[in-house]
Short mmCIF file of C-alpha atoms in Angstrom, two decimals:
data_model
loop_
_atom_site.label_atom_id
_atom_site.label_comp_id
_atom_site.label_asym_id
_atom_site.label_seq_id
_atom_site.Cartn_x
_atom_site.Cartn_y
_atom_site.Cartn_z
CA MET A 1 86.15 116.49 4.92
CA ARG A 2 88.76 115.24 7.39
CA ASN A 3 91.55 116.94 5.43
CA GLU A 4 89.68 120.25 5.57
CA GLN A 5 89.19 119.94 9.33
CA ILE A 6 92.86 119.09 9.89
CA THR A 7 94.02 121.93 7.64
CA GLY A 8 91.76 124.33 9.53
CA THR A 9 93.28 123.22 12.84
CA ILE A 10 96.80 123.88 11.51
CA LYS A 11 95.74 127.42 10.55
CA THR A 12 94.49 128.16 14.07
CA PHE A 13 97.43 126.46 15.85
CA PRO A 14 99.48 128.94 17.92
CA GLY A 15 102.32 130.57 16.03
CA MET A 16 105.89 130.99 17.22
CA PRO A 17 106.24 134.22 19.25
CA GLY A 18 107.59 137.17 17.29
CA ALA A 19 110.79 137.37 19.35
CA ALA A 20 111.68 133.77 18.51
CA LEU A 21 111.01 134.31 14.80
CA ARG A 22 113.17 137.44 14.72
CA LEU A 23 116.01 135.57 16.43
CA LEU A 24 115.68 132.71 13.96
CA ALA A 25 116.01 135.16 11.10
CA LEU A 26 119.35 136.35 12.54
CA ILE A 27 120.83 132.94 13.28
CA ASP A 28 122.93 132.70 10.11
CA ASP A 29 123.83 136.40 9.96
CA PRO A 30 127.60 136.67 10.61
CA ASN A 31 127.22 140.36 11.49
CA VAL A 32 124.57 139.97 14.19
CA THR A 33 125.43 141.76 17.44
CA VAL A 34 124.65 141.04 21.06
CA GLN A 35 122.86 144.39 21.18
CA GLN A 36 120.44 143.25 18.45
CA ILE A 37 119.67 140.08 20.37
CA GLU A 38 119.16 141.97 23.61
CA GLY A 39 116.85 144.40 21.82
CA ILE A 40 114.65 141.58 20.53
CA LEU A 41 114.41 139.77 23.87
CA ARG A 42 113.78 142.99 25.81
CA GLN A 43 110.35 143.09 24.16
CA ASP A 44 109.39 139.79 25.84
CA PRO A 45 110.37 139.78 29.56
CA GLY A 46 108.72 136.40 30.20
CA LEU A 47 110.74 134.78 27.43
CA THR A 48 113.94 136.37 28.74
CA ALA A 49 113.24 135.02 32.24
CA ASN A 50 112.69 131.49 30.90
CA LEU A 51 115.84 131.74 28.80
CA LEU A 52 117.95 132.66 31.83
CA LYS A 53 116.40 129.80 33.84
CA LEU A 54 117.51 127.39 31.10
CA ALA A 55 120.99 128.91 30.87
CA ASN A 56 121.39 128.37 34.61
CA SER A 57 120.12 124.77 34.55
CA ALA A 58 122.36 121.91 35.57
CA TYR A 59 122.19 120.65 31.98
CA PHE A 60 124.64 123.30 30.79
CA GLY A 61 126.86 123.13 33.86
CA ILE A 62 127.91 126.78 33.69
CA PRO A 63 129.79 127.38 36.97
CA SER A 64 128.88 131.06 37.40
CA LYS A 65 125.32 132.38 37.48
CA VAL A 66 124.08 133.72 34.14
CA GLY A 67 122.34 136.99 34.96
CA SER A 68 121.87 138.65 31.57
CA VAL A 69 121.10 137.93 27.93
CA ARG A 70 124.60 139.22 27.07
CA GLN A 71 126.21 136.60 29.32
CA ALA A 72 123.95 133.90 27.90
CA VAL A 73 124.97 134.76 24.33
CA VAL A 74 128.67 134.81 25.21
CA LEU A 75 128.56 131.53 27.16
CA LEU A 76 126.12 129.57 25.00
CA GLY A 77 126.46 131.13 21.54
CA LEU A 78 123.62 132.48 19.39
CA LYS A 79 122.51 129.13 17.93
CA ARG A 80 122.27 127.49 21.35
CA LEU A 81 120.44 130.53 22.71
CA VAL A 82 117.87 130.33 19.89
CA GLN A 83 117.35 126.62 20.68
CA MET A 84 116.60 127.53 24.29
CA VAL A 85 114.22 130.30 23.18
CA ILE A 86 112.28 127.80 21.06
CA ALA A 87 112.17 125.37 23.99
CA ALA A 88 110.86 128.10 26.29
CA CYS A 89 108.25 129.13 23.70
CA THR A 90 106.93 125.64 23.07
CA SER A 91 106.97 124.19 26.59
CA ALA A 92 103.48 125.43 27.49
CA VAL A 93 101.75 124.25 24.31
CA MET A 94 103.49 120.84 24.37
CA ASP A 95 102.81 120.21 28.06
CA ARG A 96 99.12 119.48 27.51
CA PRO A 97 97.53 115.99 27.32
CA VAL A 98 97.30 114.49 23.84
CA PRO A 99 94.10 112.50 23.27
CA GLY A 100 94.24 109.75 20.68
CA TYR A 101 97.88 108.96 21.43
CA ASP A 102 97.13 108.15 25.08
CA LEU A 103 99.68 110.69 26.36
CA PRO A 104 98.78 112.32 29.71
CA ALA A 105 99.63 115.95 30.46
CA GLY A 106 103.38 116.49 30.40
CA GLU A 107 104.30 113.23 28.70
CA LEU A 108 104.71 114.61 25.17
CA TRP A 109 106.90 117.42 26.50
CA ARG A 110 108.94 114.97 28.60
CA HIS A 111 109.44 112.76 25.55
CA SER A 112 110.35 115.73 23.34
CA LEU A 113 113.00 116.98 25.78
CA ALA A 114 114.36 113.46 26.17
CA VAL A 115 114.68 113.01 22.40
CA SER A 116 116.49 116.37 22.17
CA VAL A 117 119.11 115.47 24.75
CA ALA A 118 119.40 111.91 23.43
CA ALA A 119 120.03 113.30 19.94
CA GLU A 120 122.80 115.53 21.23
CA GLY A 121 124.15 112.62 23.26
CA LEU A 122 124.30 110.44 20.14
CA VAL A 123 126.10 113.18 18.20
CA GLY A 124 128.72 113.38 20.93
CA GLU A 125 129.04 109.64 21.44
CA LEU A 126 129.33 108.90 17.72
CA LYS A 127 131.54 111.97 17.07
CA LEU A 128 129.28 113.08 14.23
CA GLU A 129 129.45 116.26 12.21
CA ALA A 130 125.89 117.44 12.78
CA SER A 131 124.09 120.77 12.70
CA GLU A 132 123.44 122.58 15.97
CA GLU A 133 119.80 122.67 14.85
CA ILE A 134 119.48 119.00 15.80
CA PHE A 135 118.25 119.91 19.30
CA THR A 136 115.33 121.90 17.85
CA ALA A 137 114.46 119.24 15.25
CA ALA A 138 114.35 116.60 17.98
CA LEU A 139 112.39 118.84 20.34
CA LEU A 140 109.66 119.46 17.75
CA HIS A 141 109.57 116.07 16.01
CA ASP A 142 106.14 115.15 17.45
CA VAL A 143 104.48 118.58 17.41
CA GLY A 144 102.01 117.26 14.81
CA LYS A 145 100.43 115.05 17.47
CA LEU A 146 99.01 118.14 19.14
CA ILE A 147 96.87 118.75 16.06
CA LEU A 148 96.16 115.19 14.98
CA GLY A 149 95.40 113.81 18.45
CA GLN A 150 91.71 114.76 18.49
CA PHE A 151 91.19 113.23 15.03
CA VAL A 152 93.01 110.03 16.02
CA GLN A 153 90.74 109.79 19.05
CA GLU A 154 87.59 110.25 16.97
CA ASP A 155 88.63 107.64 14.39
CA TYR A 156 90.52 105.29 16.67
CA ALA A 157 88.29 102.29 15.94
CA LYS A 158 89.24 102.50 12.25
CA ILE A 159 92.92 103.00 13.11
CA GLU A 160 92.81 100.01 15.45
CA LEU A 161 91.41 97.90 12.62
CA ALA A 162 94.37 98.89 10.43
CA LEU A 163 96.77 98.17 13.31
CA SER A 164 95.30 94.69 13.68
CA GLN A 165 96.67 93.95 10.20
CA GLY A 166 100.21 94.57 11.46
CA LEU A 167 100.65 98.08 10.08
CA PRO A 168 102.82 100.66 11.87
CA PHE A 169 100.81 103.32 13.70
CA GLU A 170 101.82 106.18 11.41
CA THR A 171 100.77 104.10 8.36
CA ALA A 172 97.43 103.33 9.98
CA GLU A 173 96.74 106.98 10.79
CA ALA A 174 97.70 107.98 7.23
CA ILE A 175 95.28 105.42 5.77
CA VAL A 176 92.40 106.54 8.00
CA LEU A 177 93.06 110.29 8.21
CA GLY A 178 94.80 110.92 4.90
CA THR A 179 97.92 112.19 6.68
CA ASP A 180 100.16 111.38 9.65
CA HIS A 181 101.54 113.36 12.57
CA ALA A 182 104.98 113.70 10.94
CA GLN A 183 103.49 115.43 7.89
CA ILE A 184 101.32 117.67 10.06
CA GLY A 185 104.34 118.56 12.21
CA ALA A 186 106.27 119.51 9.08
CA ASP A 187 103.34 121.69 7.97
CA VAL A 188 103.30 123.48 11.34
CA LEU A 189 107.05 124.14 11.24
CA THR A 190 106.78 125.42 7.68
CA LYS A 191 104.09 127.82 8.92
CA TRP A 192 106.48 128.88 11.69
CA ALA A 193 109.18 129.53 9.04
CA LEU A 194 111.69 127.17 10.63
CA PRO A 195 114.71 126.12 8.52
CA PRO A 196 114.04 123.45 5.84
CA ALA A 197 116.49 120.99 7.43
CA ILE A 198 114.45 120.97 10.65
CA VAL A 199 111.20 120.57 8.69
CA ASN A 200 112.70 117.63 6.78
CA ALA A 201 113.84 115.87 9.96
CA VAL A 202 110.38 116.20 11.47
CA ARG A 203 108.65 115.08 8.25
CA TRP A 204 110.61 111.84 7.88
CA HIS A 205 111.56 110.92 11.46
CA HIS A 206 109.60 107.66 11.17
CA ALA A 207 110.73 106.88 7.63
CA PRO A 208 114.23 108.31 7.06
CA GLU A 209 114.77 106.10 4.01
CA LYS A 210 112.03 108.09 2.20
CA SER A 211 113.87 111.39 2.53
CA VAL A 212 115.85 112.64 -0.46
CA GLY A 213 119.56 112.08 0.14
CA VAL A 214 121.40 111.21 3.34
CA ASP A 215 120.59 113.55 6.24
CA THR A 216 122.52 113.05 9.48
CA MET A 217 120.15 115.25 11.47
CA LEU A 218 117.18 113.16 10.36
CA ASP A 219 119.01 109.90 11.07
CA VAL A 220 119.92 110.97 14.60
CA VAL A 221 116.40 112.23 15.42
CA HIS A 222 115.01 108.90 14.14
CA VAL A 223 117.27 106.86 16.42
CA ALA A 224 116.91 109.19 19.42
CA ASN A 225 113.11 109.04 19.20
CA LEU A 226 113.04 105.25 19.24
CA LEU A 227 115.73 105.07 21.93
CA CYS A 228 113.57 107.18 24.25
CA ARG A 229 110.57 104.95 23.58
CA MET A 230 112.68 101.87 24.32
CA ILE A 231 113.46 103.26 27.78
CA GLY A 232 109.79 104.12 28.37
CA ILE A 233 109.70 107.88 27.76
CA GLY A 234 106.71 108.81 25.61
CA MET A 235 105.20 105.37 25.24
CA GLY A 236 101.75 106.18 23.93
CA ARG A 237 99.55 104.03 21.74
CA ASP A 238 101.97 104.37 18.85
CA GLY A 239 105.10 103.43 20.78
CA LEU A 240 105.06 99.66 20.52
CA HIS A 241 107.14 97.31 18.38
CA GLN A 242 109.31 99.89 16.65
CA GLN A 243 112.98 99.44 15.87
CA PRO A 244 115.47 101.89 14.31
CA SER A 245 115.99 101.55 10.56
CA PRO A 246 118.87 99.10 9.93
CA GLU A 247 120.03 101.36 7.10
CA VAL A 248 120.23 104.34 9.47
CA THR A 249 122.01 102.48 12.26
CA ARG A 250 124.56 101.23 9.72
CA ARG A 251 125.09 104.74 8.33
CA LEU A 252 125.61 106.22 11.77
CA GLY A 253 127.68 103.32 13.08
CA VAL A 254 125.38 102.91 16.08
CA THR A 255 126.01 99.92 18.35
CA SER A 256 124.06 98.66 21.34
CA ALA A 257 126.87 99.99 23.55
CA HIS A 258 126.34 103.51 22.17
CA LEU A 259 122.59 103.25 22.77
CA GLU A 260 123.05 101.97 26.32
CA LYS A 261 125.45 104.78 27.22
CA VAL A 262 123.21 107.54 25.85
CA ALA A 263 120.11 105.94 27.38
CA SER A 264 121.76 105.88 30.82
CA GLN A 265 122.27 109.67 30.69
CA THR A 266 119.14 110.79 28.86
CA LEU A 267 116.68 110.71 31.75
CA GLN A 268 118.92 112.83 33.99
CA TRP A 269 119.57 115.38 31.24
CA ALA A 270 115.89 115.66 30.33
CA ASN A 271 114.89 116.05 33.99
CA GLU A 272 117.42 118.88 34.44
CA LEU A 273 116.04 120.82 31.47
CA SER A 274 112.43 120.13 32.46
CA ALA A 275 113.09 121.31 36.03
CA ALA A 276 114.57 124.56 34.72
CA LEU A 277 111.48 125.29 32.62
CA ALA A 278 109.10 124.40 35.45
CA ALA A 279 110.91 126.49 38.05
#
């Protein structure tokens, strides 16, 4: 019965706006033109306005004002522009309170932005060869909580009983609900037709060792998520007593010095992006 209710909620969950989906479809097309991109965004003035706000945020540090989609594409590149479109599209839905996980309004979005910028910070600090899609994977890693939150709240007594036996939160929710927020998030992103690499990173961000093969994007999202929790961003009921996978930290070559440096910058970066979207 629970599975049916959860599946039904996924089906009614808001989809990605058409403009964002059309841009995603073009992202790997080497022949895409600025005119095509402008044509798609022209159909959604609100999305265009949010995109330009982001392009002009302090996070990107572009010295001259970005006044058009054409300028944004030239200065940011198509892949970065699509990331910002997805951020603009998802900010409203992810800004709401999340019952069950004890996240007040705005906290899930704040955590998601922080994990995105921390992931990019880790890529830069560790000099990794990583896909540009890492920002989007990190931004959406907890989207499944928006669906599962009400069910966690209803069955929290049972989940708490499982937690009292020393189980991780995502294991407890899987035992009680038959699924966890990472799986639900992956299901949502599959519905949105996002690239498989992003879906995989979201699916296994709590258990990267269970993913098939080594995936740098997944590894970085895993570490960035826990780093943000360590510094107190997104500390809900499930945020306690978690450490990055030793196997992942060894693979990436992460040291405490790397984590400290990225952590010191993450809050500022996330605030700059958040301020741009709220403006």
